[in-house]
Tab-separated table of C-alpha atoms in Angstrom:
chain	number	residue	atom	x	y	z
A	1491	UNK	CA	0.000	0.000	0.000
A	1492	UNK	CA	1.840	3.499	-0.844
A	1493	UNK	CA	1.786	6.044	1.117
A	1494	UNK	CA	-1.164	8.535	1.024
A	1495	UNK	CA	0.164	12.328	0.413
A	1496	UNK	CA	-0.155	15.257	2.837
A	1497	UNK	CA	-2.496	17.489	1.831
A	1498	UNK	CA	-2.646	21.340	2.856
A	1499	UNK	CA	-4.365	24.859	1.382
A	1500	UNK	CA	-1.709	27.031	3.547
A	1501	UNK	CA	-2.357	30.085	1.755
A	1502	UNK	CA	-4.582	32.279	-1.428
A	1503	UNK	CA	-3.521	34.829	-3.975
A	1504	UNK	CA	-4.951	37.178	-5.937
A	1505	UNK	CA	-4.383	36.597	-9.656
A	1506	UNK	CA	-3.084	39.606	-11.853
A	1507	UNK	CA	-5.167	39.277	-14.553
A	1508	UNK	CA	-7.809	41.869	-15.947
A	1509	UNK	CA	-10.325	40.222	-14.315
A	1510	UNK	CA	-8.969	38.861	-11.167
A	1511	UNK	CA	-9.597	35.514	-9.024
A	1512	UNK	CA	-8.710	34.166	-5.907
A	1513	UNK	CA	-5.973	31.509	-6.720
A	1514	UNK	CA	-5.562	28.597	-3.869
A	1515	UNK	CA	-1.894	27.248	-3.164
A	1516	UNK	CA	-2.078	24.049	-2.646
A	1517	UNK	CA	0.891	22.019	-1.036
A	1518	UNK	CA	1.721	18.304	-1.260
A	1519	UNK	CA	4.239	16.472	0.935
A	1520	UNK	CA	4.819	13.682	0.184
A	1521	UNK	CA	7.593	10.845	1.390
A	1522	UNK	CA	10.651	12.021	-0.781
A	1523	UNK	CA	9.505	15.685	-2.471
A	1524	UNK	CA	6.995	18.342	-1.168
A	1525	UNK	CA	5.533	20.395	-4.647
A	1526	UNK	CA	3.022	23.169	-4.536
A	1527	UNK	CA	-0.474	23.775	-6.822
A	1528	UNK	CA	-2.139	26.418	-8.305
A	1529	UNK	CA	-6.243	25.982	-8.384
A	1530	UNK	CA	-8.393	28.130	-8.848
A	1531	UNK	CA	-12.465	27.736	-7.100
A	1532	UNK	CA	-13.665	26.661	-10.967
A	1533	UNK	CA	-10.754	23.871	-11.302
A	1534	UNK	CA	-12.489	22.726	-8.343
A	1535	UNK	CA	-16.229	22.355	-9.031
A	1536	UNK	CA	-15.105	20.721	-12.766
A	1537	UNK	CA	-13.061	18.404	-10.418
A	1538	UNK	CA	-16.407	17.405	-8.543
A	1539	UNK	CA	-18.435	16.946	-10.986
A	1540	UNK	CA	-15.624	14.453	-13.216
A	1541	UNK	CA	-15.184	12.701	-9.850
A	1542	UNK	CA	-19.074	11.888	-9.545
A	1543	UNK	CA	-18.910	11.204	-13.423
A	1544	UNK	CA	-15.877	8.626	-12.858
A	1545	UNK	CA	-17.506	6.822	-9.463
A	1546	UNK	CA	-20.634	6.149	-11.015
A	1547	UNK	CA	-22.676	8.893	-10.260
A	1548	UNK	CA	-21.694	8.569	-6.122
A	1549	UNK	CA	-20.758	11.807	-5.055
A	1550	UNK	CA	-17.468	12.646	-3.237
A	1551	UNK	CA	-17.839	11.877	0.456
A	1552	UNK	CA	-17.195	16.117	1.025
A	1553	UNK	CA	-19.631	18.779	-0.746
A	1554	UNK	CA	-17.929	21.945	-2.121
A	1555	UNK	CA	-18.422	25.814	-0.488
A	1556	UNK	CA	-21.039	27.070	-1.940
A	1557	UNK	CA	-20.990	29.732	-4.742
A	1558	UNK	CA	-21.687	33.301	-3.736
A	1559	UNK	CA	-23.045	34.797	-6.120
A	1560	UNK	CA	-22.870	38.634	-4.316
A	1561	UNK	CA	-19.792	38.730	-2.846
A	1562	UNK	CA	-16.332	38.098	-4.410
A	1563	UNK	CA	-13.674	36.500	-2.563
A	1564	UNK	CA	-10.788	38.901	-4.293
A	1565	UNK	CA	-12.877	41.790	-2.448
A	1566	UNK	CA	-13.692	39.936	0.522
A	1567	UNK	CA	-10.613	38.698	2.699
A	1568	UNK	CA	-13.551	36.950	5.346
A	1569	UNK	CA	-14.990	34.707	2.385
A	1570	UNK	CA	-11.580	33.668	0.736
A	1571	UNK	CA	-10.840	32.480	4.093
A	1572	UNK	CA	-13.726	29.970	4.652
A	1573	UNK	CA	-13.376	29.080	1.351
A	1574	UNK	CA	-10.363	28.353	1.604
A	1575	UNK	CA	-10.621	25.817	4.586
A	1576	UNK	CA	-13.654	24.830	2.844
A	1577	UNK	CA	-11.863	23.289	-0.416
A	1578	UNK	CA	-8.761	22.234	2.271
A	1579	UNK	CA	-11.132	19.789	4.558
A	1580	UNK	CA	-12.875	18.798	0.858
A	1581	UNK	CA	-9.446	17.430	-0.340
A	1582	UNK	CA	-8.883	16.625	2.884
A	1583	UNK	CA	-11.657	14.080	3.101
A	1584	UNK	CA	-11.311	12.354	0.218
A	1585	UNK	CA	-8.072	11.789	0.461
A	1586	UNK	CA	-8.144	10.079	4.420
A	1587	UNK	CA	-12.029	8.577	3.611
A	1588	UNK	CA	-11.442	4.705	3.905
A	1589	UNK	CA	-13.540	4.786	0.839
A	1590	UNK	CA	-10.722	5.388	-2.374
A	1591	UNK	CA	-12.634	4.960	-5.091
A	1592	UNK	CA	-12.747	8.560	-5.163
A	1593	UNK	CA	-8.777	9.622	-4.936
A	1594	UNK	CA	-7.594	6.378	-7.005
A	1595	UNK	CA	-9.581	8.089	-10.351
A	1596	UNK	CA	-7.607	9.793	-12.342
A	1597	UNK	CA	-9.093	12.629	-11.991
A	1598	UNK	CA	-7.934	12.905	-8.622
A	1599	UNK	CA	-4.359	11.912	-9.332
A	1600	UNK	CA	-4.408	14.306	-12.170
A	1601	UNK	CA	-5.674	17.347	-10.277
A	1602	UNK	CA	-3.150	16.973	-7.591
A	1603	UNK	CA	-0.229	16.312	-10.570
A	1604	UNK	CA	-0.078	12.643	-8.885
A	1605	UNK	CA	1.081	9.578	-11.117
A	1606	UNK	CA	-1.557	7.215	-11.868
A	1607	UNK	CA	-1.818	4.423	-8.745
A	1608	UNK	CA	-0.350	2.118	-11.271
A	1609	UNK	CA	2.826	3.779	-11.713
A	1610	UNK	CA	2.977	5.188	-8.270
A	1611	UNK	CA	3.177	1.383	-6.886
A	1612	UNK	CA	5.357	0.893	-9.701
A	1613	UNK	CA	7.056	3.964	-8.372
A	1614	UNK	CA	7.779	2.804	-4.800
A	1615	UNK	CA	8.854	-0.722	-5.731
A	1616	UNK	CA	11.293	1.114	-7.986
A	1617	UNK	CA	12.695	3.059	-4.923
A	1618	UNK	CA	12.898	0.008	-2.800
A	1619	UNK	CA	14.818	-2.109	-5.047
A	1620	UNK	CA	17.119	0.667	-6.365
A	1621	UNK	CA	17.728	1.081	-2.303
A	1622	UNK	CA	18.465	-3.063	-2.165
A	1623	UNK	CA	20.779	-2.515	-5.541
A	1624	UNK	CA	18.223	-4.706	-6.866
A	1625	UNK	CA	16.434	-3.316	-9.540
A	1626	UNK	CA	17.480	-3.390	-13.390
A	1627	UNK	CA	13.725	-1.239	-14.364
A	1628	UNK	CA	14.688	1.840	-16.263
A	1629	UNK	CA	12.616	4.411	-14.556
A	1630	UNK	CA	10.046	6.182	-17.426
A	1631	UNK	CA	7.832	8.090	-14.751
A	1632	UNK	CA	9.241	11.695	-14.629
A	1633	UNK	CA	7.528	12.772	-11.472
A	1634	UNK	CA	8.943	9.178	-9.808
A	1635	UNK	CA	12.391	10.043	-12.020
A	1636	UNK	CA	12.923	13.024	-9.720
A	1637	UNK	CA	12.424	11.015	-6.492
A	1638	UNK	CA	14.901	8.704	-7.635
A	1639	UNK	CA	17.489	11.308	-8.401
A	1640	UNK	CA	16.411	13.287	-5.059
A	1641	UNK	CA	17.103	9.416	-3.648
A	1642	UNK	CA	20.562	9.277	-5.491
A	1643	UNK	CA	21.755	12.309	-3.898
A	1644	UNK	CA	20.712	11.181	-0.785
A	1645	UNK	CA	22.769	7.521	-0.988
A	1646	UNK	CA	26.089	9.497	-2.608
A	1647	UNK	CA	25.764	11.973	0.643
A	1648	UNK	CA	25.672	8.539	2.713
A	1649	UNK	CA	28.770	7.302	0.858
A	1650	UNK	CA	30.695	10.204	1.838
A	1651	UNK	CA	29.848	10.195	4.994
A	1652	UNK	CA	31.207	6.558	5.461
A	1653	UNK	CA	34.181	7.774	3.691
A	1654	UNK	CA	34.684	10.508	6.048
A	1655	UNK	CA	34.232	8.230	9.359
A	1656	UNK	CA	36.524	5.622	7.229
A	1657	UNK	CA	39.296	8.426	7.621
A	1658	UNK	CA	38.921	9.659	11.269
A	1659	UNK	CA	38.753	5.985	12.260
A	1660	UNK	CA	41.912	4.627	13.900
A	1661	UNK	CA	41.096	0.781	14.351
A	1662	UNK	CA	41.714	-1.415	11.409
A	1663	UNK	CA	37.958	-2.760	12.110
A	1664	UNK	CA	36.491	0.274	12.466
A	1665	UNK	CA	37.612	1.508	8.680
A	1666	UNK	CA	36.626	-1.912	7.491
A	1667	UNK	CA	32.917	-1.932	8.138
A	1668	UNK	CA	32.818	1.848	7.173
A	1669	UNK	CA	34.928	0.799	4.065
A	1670	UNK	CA	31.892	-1.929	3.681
A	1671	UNK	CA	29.258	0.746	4.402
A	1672	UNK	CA	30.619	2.982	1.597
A	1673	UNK	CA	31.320	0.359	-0.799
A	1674	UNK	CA	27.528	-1.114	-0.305
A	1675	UNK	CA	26.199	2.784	-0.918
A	1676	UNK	CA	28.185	3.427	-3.891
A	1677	UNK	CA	26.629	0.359	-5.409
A	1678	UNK	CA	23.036	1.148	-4.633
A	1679	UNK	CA	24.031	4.450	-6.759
A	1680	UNK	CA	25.655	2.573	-9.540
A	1681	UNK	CA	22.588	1.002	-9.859
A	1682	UNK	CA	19.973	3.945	-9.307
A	1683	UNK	CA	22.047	5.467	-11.981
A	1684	UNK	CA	21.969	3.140	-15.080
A	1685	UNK	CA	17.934	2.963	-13.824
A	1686	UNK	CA	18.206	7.199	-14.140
A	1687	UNK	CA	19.493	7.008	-17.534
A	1688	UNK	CA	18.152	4.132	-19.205
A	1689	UNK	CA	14.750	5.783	-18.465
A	1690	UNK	CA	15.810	9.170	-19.873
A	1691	UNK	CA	16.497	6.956	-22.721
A	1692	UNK	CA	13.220	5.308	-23.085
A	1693	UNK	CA	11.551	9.337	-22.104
A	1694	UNK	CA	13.326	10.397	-25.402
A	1695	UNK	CA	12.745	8.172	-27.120
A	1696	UNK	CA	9.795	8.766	-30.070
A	1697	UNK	CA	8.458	5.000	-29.417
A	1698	UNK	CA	7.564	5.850	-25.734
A	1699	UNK	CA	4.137	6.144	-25.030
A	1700	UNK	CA	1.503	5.003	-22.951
A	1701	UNK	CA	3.096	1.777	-21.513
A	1702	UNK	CA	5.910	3.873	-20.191
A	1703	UNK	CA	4.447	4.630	-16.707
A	1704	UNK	CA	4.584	8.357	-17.085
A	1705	UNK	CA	0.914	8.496	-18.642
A	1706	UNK	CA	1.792	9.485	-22.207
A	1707	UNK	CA	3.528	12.731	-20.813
A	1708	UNK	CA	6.412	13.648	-22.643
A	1709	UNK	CA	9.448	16.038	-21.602
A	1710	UNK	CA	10.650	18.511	-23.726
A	1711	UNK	CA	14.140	18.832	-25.176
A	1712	UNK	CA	15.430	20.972	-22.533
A	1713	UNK	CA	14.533	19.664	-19.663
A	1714	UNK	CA	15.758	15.768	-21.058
A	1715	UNK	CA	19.413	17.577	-21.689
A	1716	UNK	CA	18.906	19.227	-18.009
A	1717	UNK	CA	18.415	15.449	-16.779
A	1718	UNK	CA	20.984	14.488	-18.534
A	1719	UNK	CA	23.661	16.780	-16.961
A	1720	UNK	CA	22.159	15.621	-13.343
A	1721	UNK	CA	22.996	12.069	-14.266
A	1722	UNK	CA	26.641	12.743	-15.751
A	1723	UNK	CA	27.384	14.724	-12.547
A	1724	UNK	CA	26.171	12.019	-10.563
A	1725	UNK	CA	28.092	9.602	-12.414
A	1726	UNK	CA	31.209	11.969	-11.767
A	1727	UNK	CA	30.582	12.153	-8.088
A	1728	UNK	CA	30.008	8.064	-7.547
A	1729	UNK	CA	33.583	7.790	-9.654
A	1730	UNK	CA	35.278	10.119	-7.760
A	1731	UNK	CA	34.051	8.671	-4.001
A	1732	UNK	CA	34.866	5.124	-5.710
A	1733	UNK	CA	38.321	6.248	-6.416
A	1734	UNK	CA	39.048	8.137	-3.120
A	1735	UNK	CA	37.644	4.782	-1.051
A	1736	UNK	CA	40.540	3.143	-3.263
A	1737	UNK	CA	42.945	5.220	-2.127
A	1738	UNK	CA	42.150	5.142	1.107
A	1739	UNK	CA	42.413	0.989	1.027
A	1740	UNK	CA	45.449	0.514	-1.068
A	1741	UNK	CA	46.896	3.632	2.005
A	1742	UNK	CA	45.757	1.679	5.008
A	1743	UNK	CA	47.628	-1.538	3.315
A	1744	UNK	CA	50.973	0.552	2.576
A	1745	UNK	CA	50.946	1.009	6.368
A	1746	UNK	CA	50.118	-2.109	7.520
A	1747	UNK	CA	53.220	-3.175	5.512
A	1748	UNK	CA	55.443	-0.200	6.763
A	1749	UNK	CA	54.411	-0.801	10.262
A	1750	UNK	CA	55.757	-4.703	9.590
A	1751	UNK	CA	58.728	-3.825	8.418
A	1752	UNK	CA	59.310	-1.300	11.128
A	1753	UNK	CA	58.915	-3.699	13.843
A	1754	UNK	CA	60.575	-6.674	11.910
A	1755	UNK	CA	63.634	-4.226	11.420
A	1756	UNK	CA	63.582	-3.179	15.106
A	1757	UNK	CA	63.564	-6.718	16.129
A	1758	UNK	CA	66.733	-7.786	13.665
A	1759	UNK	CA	68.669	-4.600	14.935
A	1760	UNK	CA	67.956	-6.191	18.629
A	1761	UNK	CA	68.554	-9.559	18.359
A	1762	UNK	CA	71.979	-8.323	16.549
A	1763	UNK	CA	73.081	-6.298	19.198
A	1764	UNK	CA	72.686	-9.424	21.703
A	1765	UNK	CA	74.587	-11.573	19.228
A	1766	UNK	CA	77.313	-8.956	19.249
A	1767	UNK	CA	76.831	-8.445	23.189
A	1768	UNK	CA	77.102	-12.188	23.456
A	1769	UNK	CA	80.219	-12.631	21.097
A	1770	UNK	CA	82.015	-10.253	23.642
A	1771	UNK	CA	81.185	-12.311	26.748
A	1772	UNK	CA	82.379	-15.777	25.058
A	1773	UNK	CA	85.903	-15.752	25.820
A	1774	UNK	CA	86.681	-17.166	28.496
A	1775	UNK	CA	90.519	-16.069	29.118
A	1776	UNK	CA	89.332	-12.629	30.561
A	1777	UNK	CA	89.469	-8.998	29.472
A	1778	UNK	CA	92.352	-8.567	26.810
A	1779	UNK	CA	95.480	-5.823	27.520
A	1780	UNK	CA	96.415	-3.957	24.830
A	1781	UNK	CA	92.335	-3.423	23.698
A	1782	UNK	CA	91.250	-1.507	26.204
A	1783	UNK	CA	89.915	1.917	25.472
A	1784	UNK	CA	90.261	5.251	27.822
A	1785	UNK	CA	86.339	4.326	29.271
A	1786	UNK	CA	86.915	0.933	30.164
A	1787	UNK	CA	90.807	0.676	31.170
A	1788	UNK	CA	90.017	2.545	34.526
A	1789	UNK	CA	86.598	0.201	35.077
A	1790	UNK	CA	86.455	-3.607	36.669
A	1791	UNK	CA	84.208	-6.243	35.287
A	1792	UNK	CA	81.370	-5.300	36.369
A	1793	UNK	CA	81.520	-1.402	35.524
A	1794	UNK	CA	82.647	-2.895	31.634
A	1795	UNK	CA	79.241	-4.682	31.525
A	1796	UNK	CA	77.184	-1.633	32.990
A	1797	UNK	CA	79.122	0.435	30.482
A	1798	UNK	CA	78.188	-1.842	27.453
A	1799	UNK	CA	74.417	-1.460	28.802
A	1800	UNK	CA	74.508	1.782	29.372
A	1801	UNK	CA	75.668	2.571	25.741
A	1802	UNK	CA	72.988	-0.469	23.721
A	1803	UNK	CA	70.277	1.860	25.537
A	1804	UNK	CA	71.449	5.206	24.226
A	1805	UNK	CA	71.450	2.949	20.973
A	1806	UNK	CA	67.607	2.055	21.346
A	1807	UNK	CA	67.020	5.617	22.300
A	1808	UNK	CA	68.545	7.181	18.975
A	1809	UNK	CA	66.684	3.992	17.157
A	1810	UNK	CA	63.368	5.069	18.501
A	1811	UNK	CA	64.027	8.862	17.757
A	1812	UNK	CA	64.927	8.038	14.213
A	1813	UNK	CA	62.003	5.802	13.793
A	1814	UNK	CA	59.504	8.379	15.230
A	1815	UNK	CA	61.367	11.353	12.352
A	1816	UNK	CA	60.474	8.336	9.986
A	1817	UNK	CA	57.207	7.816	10.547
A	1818	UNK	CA	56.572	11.561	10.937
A	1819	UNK	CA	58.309	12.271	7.223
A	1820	UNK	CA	55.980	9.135	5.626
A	1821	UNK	CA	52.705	10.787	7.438
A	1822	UNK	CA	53.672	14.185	5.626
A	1823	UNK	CA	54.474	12.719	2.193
A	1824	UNK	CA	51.315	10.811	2.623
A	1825	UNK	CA	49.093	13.475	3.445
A	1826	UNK	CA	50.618	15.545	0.085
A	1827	UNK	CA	50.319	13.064	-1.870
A	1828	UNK	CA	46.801	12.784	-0.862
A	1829	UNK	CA	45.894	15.927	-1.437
A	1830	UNK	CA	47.651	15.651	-4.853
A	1831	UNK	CA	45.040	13.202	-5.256
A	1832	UNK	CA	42.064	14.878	-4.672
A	1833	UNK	CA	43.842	18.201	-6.671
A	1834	UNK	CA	43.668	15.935	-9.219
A	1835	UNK	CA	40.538	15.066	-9.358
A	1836	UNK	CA	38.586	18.153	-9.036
A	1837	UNK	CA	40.897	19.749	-11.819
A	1838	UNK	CA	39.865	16.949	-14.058
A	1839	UNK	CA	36.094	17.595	-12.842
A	1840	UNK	CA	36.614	21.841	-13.499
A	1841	UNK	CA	37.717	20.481	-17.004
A	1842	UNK	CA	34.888	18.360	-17.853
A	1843	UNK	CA	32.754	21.322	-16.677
A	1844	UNK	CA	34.678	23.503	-18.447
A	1845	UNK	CA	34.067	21.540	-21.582
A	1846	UNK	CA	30.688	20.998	-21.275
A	1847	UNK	CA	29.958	24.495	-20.506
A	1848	UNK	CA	32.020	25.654	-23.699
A	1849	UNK	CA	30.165	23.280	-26.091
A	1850	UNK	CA	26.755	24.364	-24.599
A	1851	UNK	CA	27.783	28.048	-25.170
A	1852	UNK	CA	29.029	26.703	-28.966
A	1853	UNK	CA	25.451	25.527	-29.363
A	1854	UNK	CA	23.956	28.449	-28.074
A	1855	UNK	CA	26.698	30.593	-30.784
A	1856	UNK	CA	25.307	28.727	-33.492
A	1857	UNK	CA	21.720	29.211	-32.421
A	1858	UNK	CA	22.358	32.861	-32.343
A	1859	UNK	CA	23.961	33.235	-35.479
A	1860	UNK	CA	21.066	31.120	-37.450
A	1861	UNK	CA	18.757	33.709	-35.882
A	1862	UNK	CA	20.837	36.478	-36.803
């Protein structure tokens, strides 16, 4: 069962016409998009009467405000008012009465610029399985088209946000499942995508008609190339997170392996300063004359092997110094290189702008000049 819209009559205007009317603003919110309508009190008695016409002959469980046929509501502020919540609790009504045969006619769906109730189930099993990654249906509905987009946006802002709690994460577990999280989104838009533009496709398309889901409605040139850019930059976005995720894994992996090596190097330099430590204890004859330096000639035994302690943890001390400069010279060079990266990439983005700006503006040239 889809979901049932929200429907409101916040506010009236006065049209600017020669002869002016009272125009109603009517708002619908509905789960992914909230769109506003235009009616005017004579939209709304044809809408009775084709709504009795299409229920066989049952009126509307609401009646309409009456018509006054003395006052005007563009002179009277009081009357524009109640008829205002007048038509409001008439919409109202049908729309909540358990009784749908009433908002399921066309009629209905066509005053409030609502897909048929074919499509619009269509339209949320769409959504749901281009949320599951799912779905292979090109999407030919261009009310439900702009959900999906809307919906797109939403999943590539989800991606990023993984991506960004991927890089302020400092267990390796932690930027694995946000790695997962990210990875999972980015397919859900991969997929929401080729749905996008397949069904731009088919909307195009001169064979398209009423078996598209969209009613027979057909968009015109410029909004089709308008859809068209939202896609592409889309697409651009989704490549872009997909390549800095990348980066990020193949990063974490070069220091996984740095941080081995470190410790494995740390660990041979050790274990060769005991063999070294040990070599000098194995003879057994005693300390040898001749080989004695300035520090040790003065010093017994004992104040030789304190000595030779002494100096192996100065050693470890400059070891751990010089790893710590390491590390901190890798971080650096890592963090450039990163932003070289991302430099990268949103120069090659400016550029595709770029281009596609300067070949609309070519078109547009040409345009000119055939008018001229």
């Amino acid at each position: 069962m889809t979901s049932r819209p929200e429907i409101s009559i916040p506010t009236t205007s006065t049209s600017s016409t020669p002869k002016p009317y009272t125009v109603y603003h009517i708002t619908l919110r509905l789960p992914l998009r909230t769109f506003t309508l235009q009616k005017r009190y004579s939209d709304f008695t044809t809408l009775h009467k084709t709504l009795t016409s299409q229920a066989n002959g049952a009126s509307p469980p609401a009646s309409l405000p009456p018509k006054s046929y003395f006052t005007s509501t563009t002179s009277s502020p009081a009357l524009a008012e109640s008829r205002r919540l007048a038509l409001q609790a008439y919409l109202q009504t049908i729309n909540t009465d358990p009784d749908d045969r009433w908002r399921n006619t066309s009629a209905f769906r066509s005053f409030l610029n609502l897909p048929s109730t074919s499509s619009n189930g269509r339209h949320t099993n769409d959504i749901r399985f281009a949320t599951n990654g799912a779905s292979s249906r090109p999407i030919t509905d261009p009310v439900a088209w702009l959900d999906h987009h809307r919906h797109l946006k939403t999943t590539l802002h989800s991606a990023r946000l993984a991506l960004t709690k991927r890089d302020q994460s400092a267990s390796p577990q932690s930027q694995h499942e946000c790695s997962t999280s990210a990875k999972k989104f980015l397919v859900q838009a991969g997929q929401i995508i080729a749905n996008l533009d397949q069904g731009l496709k088919t909307l195009s398309s001169d064979a398209w008609g009423g078996d598209g889901g969209g009613g027979g409605e057909k968009l015109g040139d410029g909004e089709l190339r308008r859809r068209r850019d939202l896609v592409e930059s889309a697409r651009k976005e989704k490549e872009g997170l997909e390549n800095l995720l990348n980066a990020m894994v193949a990063k974490s992996s070069l220091d996984a392996t740095i941080a081995q090596a470190s410790a494995a190097s740390k660990e041979k330099l050790l274990a060769t300063s005991g063999e070294d430590q040990n070599a000098r204890r194995k003879p057994a004859t005693g300390r040898v004359l001749g080989k004695e330096t300035d520090r040790t000639r003065a010093l017994d035994n004992q104040g030789v092997l304190q000595l030779q302690k002494q100096l192996m943890q100065e050693q470890d001390e400059d070891v751990d110094v010089l790893a710590q400069a390491v590390a901190r010279q890798r971080k650096i060079a890592e963090e450039i290189q990163e932003e070289l990266v991302v430099q990268k990439d949103l120069l090659g983005l400016l550029d595709e702008d770029v281009d596609r700006v300067q070949g609309k503006m070519d078109v547009a040239k040409k345009r000119i000049s055939k008018i001229n």
